[in-house]
Short mmCIF file of C-alpha atoms in Angstrom, two decimals:
data_model
loop_
_atom_site.label_atom_id
_atom_site.label_comp_id
_atom_site.label_asym_id
_atom_site.label_seq_id
_atom_site.Cartn_x
_atom_site.Cartn_y
_atom_site.Cartn_z
CA MET A 1 154.99 78.60 101.45
CA SER A 2 155.24 77.59 104.56
CA GLY A 3 159.15 76.21 105.49
CA ALA A 4 158.24 73.41 106.39
CA GLU A 5 155.92 72.38 103.20
CA VAL A 6 157.18 69.90 101.42
CA HIS A 7 158.16 70.46 97.52
CA VAL A 8 160.32 68.60 94.81
CA TYR A 9 162.88 70.60 93.90
CA VAL A 10 165.50 70.37 90.90
CA ILE A 11 169.42 71.45 91.55
CA THR A 12 171.99 72.17 89.21
CA ILE A 13 175.38 71.43 89.77
CA SER A 14 178.02 73.16 88.66
CA THR A 15 180.01 71.10 85.83
CA GLN A 16 183.36 71.86 87.99
CA HIS A 17 182.17 69.62 90.79
CA PRO A 18 182.18 65.58 90.57
CA LEU A 19 178.77 65.22 90.76
CA GLU A 20 178.73 62.06 93.58
CA PRO A 21 179.96 64.00 96.27
CA VAL A 22 177.36 66.88 95.98
CA VAL A 23 174.95 64.68 95.94
CA SER A 24 176.08 62.83 99.43
CA GLU A 25 175.98 66.86 100.70
CA LEU A 26 172.86 67.41 99.44
CA GLN A 27 171.51 64.18 101.40
CA SER A 28 173.25 65.29 104.48
CA ARG A 29 171.22 68.90 104.06
CA GLY A 30 168.20 67.11 104.39
CA LEU A 31 167.18 66.48 100.58
CA GLN A 32 165.69 63.33 100.12
CA VAL A 33 167.31 62.41 96.30
CA LYS A 34 165.10 60.79 94.40
CA GLN A 35 166.97 60.71 90.65
CA VAL A 36 170.50 61.80 89.91
CA LEU A 37 170.66 62.70 85.70
CA ALA A 38 174.45 62.87 85.04
CA ALA A 39 174.73 63.85 81.58
CA LEU A 40 172.44 66.91 82.77
CA GLY A 41 174.64 67.58 85.90
CA GLN A 42 170.96 67.67 87.93
CA VAL A 43 169.32 65.99 90.87
CA ILE A 44 165.27 66.02 91.43
CA GLY A 45 164.61 65.61 95.09
CA GLU A 46 162.24 66.76 98.19
CA GLY A 47 162.70 68.78 100.92
CA SER A 48 161.12 71.58 102.45
CA GLU A 49 161.99 75.03 102.02
CA ASP A 50 164.17 75.64 104.81
CA VAL A 51 165.92 72.67 103.19
CA ALA A 52 166.16 74.49 99.77
CA GLU A 53 167.45 77.27 101.57
CA LYS A 54 170.59 75.12 102.85
CA LEU A 55 171.37 73.75 99.65
CA ARG A 56 171.33 77.30 97.82
CA SER A 57 174.71 77.66 100.64
CA ILE A 58 176.42 74.94 98.88
CA SER A 59 179.55 76.37 96.37
CA ALA A 60 179.01 73.54 93.56
CA VAL A 61 175.14 74.39 93.63
CA GLU A 62 174.20 76.24 90.89
CA SER A 63 170.35 76.62 91.17
CA VAL A 64 167.70 75.15 93.62
CA ASP A 65 164.45 75.41 92.04
CA ALA A 66 160.61 74.70 92.86
CA GLN A 67 159.67 72.25 90.16
CA GLN A 68 157.13 73.30 87.17
CA GLN A 69 153.96 71.64 85.56
CA TYR A 70 153.76 71.72 82.07
CA ARG A 71 151.38 70.13 79.85
CA ALA A 72 150.89 69.20 75.84
CA LEU A 73 150.89 72.36 73.37
CA ASP A 74 148.13 70.86 71.22
CA ASP A 75 145.40 74.03 70.72
CA ASP A 76 142.85 71.60 72.25
CA ALA A 77 144.54 70.83 75.27
CA MET B 1 160.91 87.07 49.21
CA TYR B 2 162.01 83.18 48.67
CA SER B 3 165.73 83.44 49.47
CA ASN B 4 165.94 79.66 48.74
CA GLN B 5 165.19 78.95 45.56
CA VAL B 6 168.55 78.73 44.21
CA ARG B 7 168.49 77.07 40.55
CA GLN B 8 171.73 74.17 40.28
CA ALA B 9 173.53 72.58 37.69
CA THR B 10 175.20 69.29 37.28
CA VAL B 11 178.44 69.22 35.52
CA ALA B 12 180.21 66.82 33.37
CA GLU B 13 183.22 66.40 31.49
CA ILE B 14 183.30 65.15 27.42
CA PRO B 15 186.10 62.75 26.35
CA ASN B 16 188.39 64.16 24.00
CA ARG B 17 186.39 67.81 23.79
CA TYR B 18 188.58 70.68 24.55
CA VAL B 19 187.95 74.50 24.84
CA LEU B 20 190.79 76.89 23.65
CA VAL B 21 191.10 80.18 25.15
CA PHE B 22 193.16 82.22 23.26
CA ASP B 23 193.40 85.21 25.81
CA ARG B 24 196.21 86.46 28.32
CA GLN B 25 195.05 85.71 31.39
CA GLU B 26 196.63 87.67 33.61
CA SER B 27 193.83 90.53 35.15
CA GLY B 28 194.31 93.69 33.04
CA ALA B 29 196.60 92.53 30.55
CA PRO B 30 195.73 93.26 26.74
CA GLY B 31 194.15 91.09 24.94
CA ILE B 32 195.47 89.74 21.66
CA ALA B 33 194.99 91.48 18.78
CA ALA B 34 191.64 91.62 16.10
CA ALA B 35 194.11 90.44 13.30
CA GLN B 36 195.66 87.24 14.95
CA ARG B 37 192.08 86.43 16.06
CA GLU B 38 191.05 86.69 12.68
CA SER B 39 193.43 84.68 10.46
CA GLU B 40 196.49 83.82 11.70
CA LEU B 41 194.42 81.61 14.65
CA PRO B 42 191.79 80.06 11.86
CA GLN B 43 194.91 78.85 10.13
CA LEU B 44 197.03 77.28 12.93
CA LEU B 45 193.82 75.66 13.35
CA ALA B 46 193.74 74.38 9.96
CA GLU B 47 197.27 73.50 10.05
CA GLN B 48 196.61 71.40 13.33
CA GLY B 49 193.41 69.56 11.36
CA TYR B 50 190.83 71.40 13.69
CA SER B 51 187.89 72.27 12.26
CA SER B 52 187.09 75.71 11.89
CA THR B 53 183.62 75.70 12.24
CA GLU B 54 183.81 75.94 15.99
CA TYR B 55 186.27 78.49 16.34
CA PHE B 56 184.86 82.03 17.51
CA PRO B 57 186.86 85.04 16.60
CA MET B 58 185.15 87.48 18.25
CA LEU B 59 185.61 85.52 21.57
CA GLY B 60 188.86 84.11 20.54
CA ILE B 61 187.55 80.64 21.54
CA ALA B 62 187.72 77.47 19.65
CA VAL B 63 186.26 73.99 20.39
CA VAL B 64 187.80 71.40 19.14
CA THR B 65 187.67 67.18 19.34
CA SER B 66 191.32 66.34 20.31
CA SER B 67 193.69 63.63 21.26
CA ALA B 68 195.88 64.74 24.12
CA ASP B 69 198.88 64.12 22.32
CA GLN B 70 197.43 66.68 18.96
CA LEU B 71 196.37 69.12 21.98
CA GLU B 72 199.98 69.02 23.28
CA ASP B 73 201.15 69.66 19.39
CA PHE B 74 198.91 72.42 19.50
CA ARG B 75 200.11 74.38 22.13
CA GLN B 76 203.14 74.22 21.22
CA ARG B 77 202.47 75.40 17.77
CA CYS B 78 201.01 78.58 19.74
CA ALA B 79 203.85 79.52 21.84
CA GLY B 80 206.07 79.54 18.76
CA HIS B 81 203.50 82.50 17.95
CA LYS B 82 203.33 83.80 20.55
CA LEU B 83 199.30 83.41 21.28
CA PRO B 84 198.76 82.76 24.77
CA ALA B 85 196.45 79.56 25.06
CA SER B 86 194.70 77.71 27.77
CA VAL B 87 192.63 75.02 27.07
CA VAL B 88 189.61 73.29 29.87
CA PRO B 89 187.84 70.26 28.96
CA GLU B 90 184.51 70.87 27.58
CA LEU B 91 181.44 69.93 30.26
CA VAL B 92 177.91 69.62 29.50
CA TYR B 93 175.53 71.42 31.44
CA ARG B 94 172.36 70.10 32.39
CA ILE B 95 169.44 72.52 34.46
CA LEU B 96 168.12 70.57 37.24
CA PRO B 97 164.32 70.27 37.28
CA ASP B 98 163.58 73.61 39.00
CA ALA B 99 161.64 73.16 42.18
CA PRO B 100 157.96 74.29 42.42
CA ALA B 101 158.14 78.23 42.91
CA ALA B 102 157.52 78.94 46.29
CA THR B 103 154.27 78.95 47.22
CA ASP B 104 152.30 80.76 50.35
CA SER B 105 149.33 78.36 50.22
CA TYR B 106 148.86 74.52 50.41
CA ALA B 107 146.77 72.12 50.99
CA ASP B 108 146.64 68.22 51.61
CA THR B 109 146.75 65.97 49.44
CA GLY B 110 146.33 62.36 48.36
CA GLN B 111 150.18 61.89 48.57
CA LEU B 112 151.27 64.61 51.28
CA THR B 113 149.92 66.70 53.91
CA TRP B 114 150.85 70.40 53.59
CA GLY B 115 152.84 70.24 56.21
CA LEU B 116 155.75 68.01 54.42
CA GLN B 117 155.08 70.29 51.29
CA ALA B 118 155.43 73.29 53.22
CA VAL B 119 158.92 71.87 54.65
CA GLY B 120 160.13 70.56 51.05
CA ALA B 121 160.60 67.18 52.84
CA SER B 122 158.87 65.72 49.71
CA LEU B 123 161.69 67.04 47.24
CA SER B 124 164.52 65.78 50.10
CA GLY B 125 166.55 63.30 48.85
CA TYR B 126 167.16 62.93 52.75
CA THR B 127 165.48 61.02 55.35
CA GLY B 128 167.15 61.46 58.67
CA LYS B 129 168.87 57.87 58.58
CA GLY B 130 171.10 57.20 60.99
CA ILE B 131 170.02 60.31 63.40
CA ASN B 132 168.17 59.32 66.57
CA VAL B 133 165.23 61.59 67.43
CA ALA B 134 163.80 61.66 70.93
CA VAL B 135 160.34 62.89 70.79
CA LEU B 136 159.52 63.83 74.57
CA ASP B 137 155.85 63.20 75.06
CA THR B 138 152.82 61.38 75.68
CA GLY B 139 154.48 58.42 74.48
CA PHE B 140 153.60 55.80 71.70
CA ASP B 141 151.38 53.37 70.24
CA SER B 142 153.91 51.10 69.17
CA ALA B 143 151.55 49.11 67.45
CA HIS B 144 150.59 51.62 64.93
CA PRO B 145 151.14 49.77 61.30
CA ASP B 146 152.91 52.75 59.92
CA PHE B 147 155.68 52.34 61.97
CA ALA B 148 156.03 48.47 61.29
CA GLY B 149 159.67 47.40 60.92
CA ARG B 150 161.20 50.77 62.45
CA THR B 151 163.82 51.48 64.73
CA VAL B 152 161.91 52.44 67.77
CA THR B 153 162.71 52.61 71.82
CA ALA B 154 160.25 53.99 74.13
CA LYS B 155 160.54 54.58 77.59
CA SER B 156 158.42 56.13 80.04
CA PHE B 157 159.66 58.73 83.27
CA VAL B 158 155.98 59.12 84.45
CA ALA B 159 155.22 57.21 87.82
CA GLY B 160 152.88 54.41 87.15
CA GLU B 161 152.34 53.99 83.38
CA ASP B 162 154.28 52.73 80.65
CA ALA B 163 155.30 53.84 77.35
CA THR B 164 152.49 53.26 75.59
CA ASP B 165 150.60 56.60 74.64
CA GLY B 166 147.38 57.13 76.53
CA HIS B 167 146.38 60.63 75.00
CA GLY B 168 147.43 60.93 71.57
CA HIS B 169 149.78 64.04 71.45
CA GLY B 170 152.88 61.82 71.57
CA THR B 171 152.02 59.46 68.73
CA HIS B 172 151.07 62.55 66.94
CA CYS B 173 154.04 64.28 67.00
CA ILE B 174 156.14 61.50 66.99
CA GLY B 175 153.91 61.06 62.98
CA SER B 176 155.00 64.24 62.00
CA ALA B 177 158.98 64.26 63.06
CA CYS B 178 159.84 60.65 62.01
CA GLY B 179 156.75 59.10 60.63
CA PRO B 180 156.57 57.66 56.75
CA ARG B 181 156.27 59.33 53.90
CA GLU B 182 154.51 57.17 52.00
CA PRO B 183 152.13 55.43 54.44
CA GLN B 184 150.11 52.49 53.39
CA GLN B 185 146.96 54.77 53.51
CA GLY B 186 146.52 58.51 52.96
CA PRO B 187 148.99 60.89 52.41
CA GLY B 188 152.78 61.17 54.08
CA TYR B 189 153.15 63.06 56.82
CA GLY B 190 156.75 62.31 58.70
CA VAL B 191 159.80 64.55 57.61
CA ALA B 192 162.47 62.28 58.93
CA SER B 193 160.78 59.15 57.80
CA GLU B 194 164.04 56.96 58.13
CA ALA B 195 165.44 58.20 61.12
CA ASN B 196 165.98 56.43 64.59
CA ILE B 197 163.07 57.13 66.98
CA PHE B 198 162.86 57.13 70.86
CA ALA B 199 159.84 57.65 72.21
CA GLY B 200 160.37 59.09 75.32
CA LYS B 201 156.98 59.43 77.91
CA VAL B 202 157.28 62.72 80.27
CA LEU B 203 153.82 63.24 79.87
CA GLY B 204 151.25 61.47 81.41
CA ALA B 205 147.37 60.00 79.61
CA ASP B 206 146.44 63.68 80.86
CA GLY B 207 149.32 65.18 78.75
CA SER B 208 151.00 66.76 81.39
CA GLY B 209 154.09 66.40 82.97
CA SER B 210 156.47 68.39 85.43
CA ASP B 211 160.47 69.04 85.66
CA SER B 212 160.83 65.32 87.70
CA THR B 213 159.84 64.03 84.14
CA ILE B 214 160.81 66.19 81.32
CA LEU B 215 164.59 66.39 82.87
CA ALA B 216 165.09 62.56 83.21
CA GLY B 217 163.66 62.72 79.41
CA ILE B 218 166.21 65.04 78.36
CA ASN B 219 168.95 63.01 80.41
CA TRP B 220 168.11 59.33 78.95
CA ALA B 221 168.10 61.25 75.09
CA LEU B 222 171.55 62.58 76.02
CA GLU B 223 172.59 59.24 76.79
CA ASN B 224 171.19 57.87 74.04
CA LYS B 225 173.43 60.01 71.39
CA CYS B 226 169.71 61.49 70.22
CA GLU B 227 171.02 64.34 67.74
CA VAL B 228 167.46 66.10 68.14
CA ILE B 229 165.01 66.34 71.08
CA SER B 230 161.62 67.44 69.79
CA MET B 231 159.29 68.77 73.42
CA SER B 232 155.87 69.66 72.40
CA LEU B 233 155.05 71.14 75.82
CA GLY B 234 155.54 73.93 77.96
CA ALA B 235 154.01 76.41 80.66
CA ASP B 236 152.71 79.69 80.43
CA VAL B 237 155.18 81.35 82.74
CA ARG B 238 157.05 83.95 81.26
CA THR B 239 160.34 83.88 83.74
CA VAL B 240 162.72 81.33 82.27
CA HIS B 241 163.24 78.39 84.50
CA PRO B 242 166.91 77.64 85.06
CA PRO B 243 166.95 73.73 84.75
CA TYR B 244 166.22 74.37 81.44
CA VAL B 245 169.24 77.03 80.36
CA THR B 246 171.18 74.39 81.89
CA ALA B 247 169.79 71.31 79.81
CA GLY B 248 169.70 73.51 76.76
CA ARG B 249 173.31 74.32 77.46
CA ARG B 250 174.36 70.65 78.36
CA ALA B 251 172.36 69.55 75.48
CA LEU B 252 174.49 71.62 72.95
CA GLU B 253 177.95 70.87 74.23
CA LEU B 254 177.26 67.03 74.22
CA GLY B 255 176.16 67.53 70.65
CA SER B 256 172.47 67.59 70.68
CA LEU B 257 169.57 69.81 70.14
CA ILE B 258 166.10 70.97 71.33
CA VAL B 259 163.74 72.52 70.03
CA ALA B 260 160.33 72.83 71.55
CA ALA B 261 157.19 74.59 71.23
CA ALA B 262 156.74 78.72 71.63
CA GLY B 263 153.63 78.20 72.98
CA ASN B 264 149.82 78.21 72.31
CA ASN B 265 148.99 81.32 75.21
CA ALA B 266 148.11 83.73 71.84
CA GLN B 267 144.19 84.93 70.72
CA ARG B 268 145.66 87.19 68.64
CA SER B 269 142.28 87.70 66.92
CA ALA B 270 141.56 89.34 69.87
CA GLY B 271 144.77 91.17 70.24
CA ASN B 272 146.55 89.04 72.51
CA PRO B 273 149.69 88.13 70.92
CA GLY B 274 151.09 85.63 73.47
CA PHE B 275 154.53 84.92 74.70
CA VAL B 276 157.09 82.02 75.08
CA GLY B 277 157.02 80.43 78.08
CA ALA B 278 159.08 77.60 79.22
CA PRO B 279 161.03 75.40 78.51
CA ALA B 280 161.22 77.23 74.92
CA ASN B 281 162.09 80.53 76.70
CA SER B 282 165.81 78.99 77.32
CA PRO B 283 168.59 80.51 75.57
CA TYR B 284 169.34 77.19 74.60
CA ILE B 285 166.51 75.87 72.85
CA MET B 286 164.85 76.76 70.10
CA ALA B 287 161.77 77.69 70.04
CA VAL B 288 159.30 76.60 67.14
CA ALA B 289 155.91 79.12 66.48
CA ALA B 290 152.46 77.44 64.33
CA LEU B 291 152.15 78.46 60.74
CA ASP B 292 148.87 78.05 58.84
CA SER B 293 148.82 76.21 55.73
CA LYS B 294 148.70 80.40 53.83
CA LEU B 295 151.70 80.39 56.01
CA ALA B 296 150.41 83.04 58.42
CA VAL B 297 151.09 82.63 62.24
CA ALA B 298 148.40 80.89 63.70
CA ASP B 299 145.95 82.84 66.17
CA PHE B 300 147.20 80.97 69.02
CA SER B 301 150.73 81.04 68.63
CA ALA B 302 152.63 83.03 71.26
CA GLN B 303 155.11 85.91 70.06
CA ALA B 304 158.74 86.69 71.34
CA LEU B 305 159.47 88.02 74.61
CA ASP B 306 161.83 90.40 75.24
CA THR B 307 164.50 88.08 77.46
CA ASP B 308 167.27 86.75 76.06
CA GLY B 309 166.26 83.41 74.89
CA GLY B 310 162.30 84.81 74.85
CA GLU B 311 162.72 85.06 71.06
CA VAL B 312 160.89 82.76 68.30
CA ASP B 313 163.30 81.49 66.44
CA ILE B 314 161.57 79.49 63.42
CA ALA B 315 158.53 78.83 62.43
CA GLY B 316 156.79 75.24 60.94
CA PRO B 317 153.55 74.15 59.75
CA GLY B 318 151.42 74.04 62.56
CA VAL B 319 147.74 74.12 61.83
CA ALA B 320 145.41 71.23 60.78
CA ILE B 321 148.11 68.94 60.75
CA TYR B 322 147.21 65.26 59.66
CA SER B 323 149.44 62.88 61.37
CA SER B 324 149.28 59.29 62.99
CA TRP B 325 147.25 58.13 66.23
CA PRO B 326 146.98 55.53 68.66
CA GLY B 327 144.34 52.71 68.38
CA ALA B 328 141.66 52.62 65.86
CA LYS B 329 141.18 55.69 64.53
CA ARG B 330 144.81 55.48 63.76
CA TYR B 331 145.20 59.16 62.09
CA ASN B 332 144.13 62.83 63.47
CA THR B 333 144.42 66.43 62.31
CA ILE B 334 145.11 68.67 64.81
CA SER B 335 146.53 71.87 65.61
CA GLY B 336 149.31 73.68 68.07
CA THR B 337 152.70 75.00 68.41
CA SER B 338 153.21 71.51 68.83
CA MET B 339 152.02 70.29 66.02
CA ALA B 340 154.94 72.63 64.40
CA THR B 341 158.07 71.82 66.39
CA PRO B 342 157.96 68.35 65.42
CA HIS B 343 158.27 69.19 61.82
CA VAL B 344 161.52 71.39 62.92
CA ALA B 345 162.86 68.42 64.88
CA GLY B 346 162.30 65.92 61.22
CA VAL B 347 163.98 68.75 59.45
CA ALA B 348 166.75 69.11 61.94
CA ALA B 349 167.25 65.07 61.77
CA LEU B 350 167.63 65.98 57.63
CA LEU B 351 169.82 68.56 57.86
CA ALA B 352 172.02 66.74 60.87
CA GLU B 353 172.05 63.73 57.78
CA SER B 354 172.60 65.95 54.93
CA THR B 355 175.64 67.75 56.30
CA GLY B 356 176.97 66.19 59.29
CA LEU B 357 176.52 69.35 61.37
CA ARG B 358 175.18 69.16 65.19
CA ALA B 359 173.87 71.40 67.92
CA GLN B 360 174.67 74.86 67.70
CA GLU B 361 175.85 74.29 64.39
CA LEU B 362 173.27 72.47 63.52
CA TRP B 363 170.86 75.25 64.83
CA ASP B 364 172.60 78.05 62.76
CA LYS B 365 172.00 75.81 59.94
CA LEU B 366 168.07 75.10 60.45
CA LEU B 367 167.90 79.01 60.29
CA SER B 368 170.10 79.99 57.73
CA THR B 369 168.50 77.73 55.44
CA SER B 370 164.50 78.50 56.29
CA ARG B 371 162.43 80.43 54.36
CA ASP B 372 161.85 84.34 54.31
CA ILE B 373 158.10 85.01 54.77
CA PRO B 374 156.78 88.03 55.27
CA LEU B 375 155.92 87.97 58.91
CA PRO B 376 157.36 89.94 61.77
CA ALA B 377 160.88 87.91 63.61
CA GLU B 378 158.58 88.33 66.62
CA ASP B 379 156.44 85.21 64.88
CA ALA B 380 157.74 83.64 63.03
CA GLY B 381 161.71 83.76 63.48
CA ALA B 382 163.91 83.31 61.07
CA GLY B 383 160.78 81.89 58.80
CA LEU B 384 159.41 78.87 58.23
CA VAL B 385 161.89 75.50 58.32
CA GLN B 386 163.13 73.86 54.92
CA ALA B 387 164.76 70.50 54.61
CA PRO B 388 167.69 70.21 52.50
CA ALA B 389 167.23 69.61 48.71
CA SER B 390 168.14 66.30 47.03
CA GLN B 391 171.58 64.86 46.75
CA GLU B 392 172.53 64.46 43.31
CA ALA B 393 172.71 61.82 41.31
#
């Protein structure tokens, strides 16, 4: 995975912190925010692996995870 | 072992009928003498005008027809003779019709799918009324005639696609969770037949989706106060994906229970038991295994992982499941842990309705009321999910 390649990430924010200031900080560190999921305290955004590393150093950030793919689970799928 | 087959009885008081118990109620105290039970008591009863035909001297118990005044007078008489007497209303007992004996083999009938029979939905007086059930899947055929008049809220989180089901899987899962028990044609196939349906499209017409769509769907379900969230989707990865640890935990904190398919990555007949994949391997998401109509674990149904959250929590009907399908086809019969999951979600809605329990308490209730089946917990968890019994009339 190249450090410059862009991926979609799920960023989970600690409930101890208000969401909006953290979202601003994520953006200031280079994340292109796509969705803010307030009930879950999670943010979906795009950025490089280098950006993801910067996000992991924010104290309010619990985890930064590269997006996974899923499929319907009927046995014929 | 079928631990949940409980016989029940209803009771009602009979007007002006009382049971008189001549005995000392204190534990360990000596009972009244045989001479008193055999001669003094029958005489006292006769003097009070009570029939002695329902006096049982061996027991020191009489059943009498009496007014309240007459009864009080008799109690004072007994006290004068230093005879301890307690009075309770006579009750009538009715044994409820027995539930059919638990069986380990089912078949679709003209009235009900085997799945509805196996989870006991057909015997439940509960329908999920007032409970919001979100099914996060490939969308929904809102024009399906079996759902006319139902409360359905649909939303797509898939870019470029509306909430219409272009695949079929979502409509099938919604049918098992929330479809009718008495459709106009064919067998009943829906567990929570009066629940409010929230159809979140998180998988595209190709049957696939991503964290972006699925987490958005969970967030939407929580915003809409869905008590139950059903996800018949997964990825064959052993590693717990942290976003679903948070999502499952926050759902429980907000009063919602997420159930998810354990996975279809087993091929047991070839010696491969598979493993519970993401997101069902989150510790806060209930993982559902699939059973066939003989209550054997399905060949494809994934086995527990040896990690926190990697357990199989419960099992549901998941082989040859008949349910709704989009378009002219209307119905289809398919298999998967996908099919077992909405059965569990539907029963969760019935239990949420019948008990008022939510979140972790609802989770615990689902497990504690499941039917014990002779399968290892690593394959079927706590057993076959069971609907709550009927309300008493």
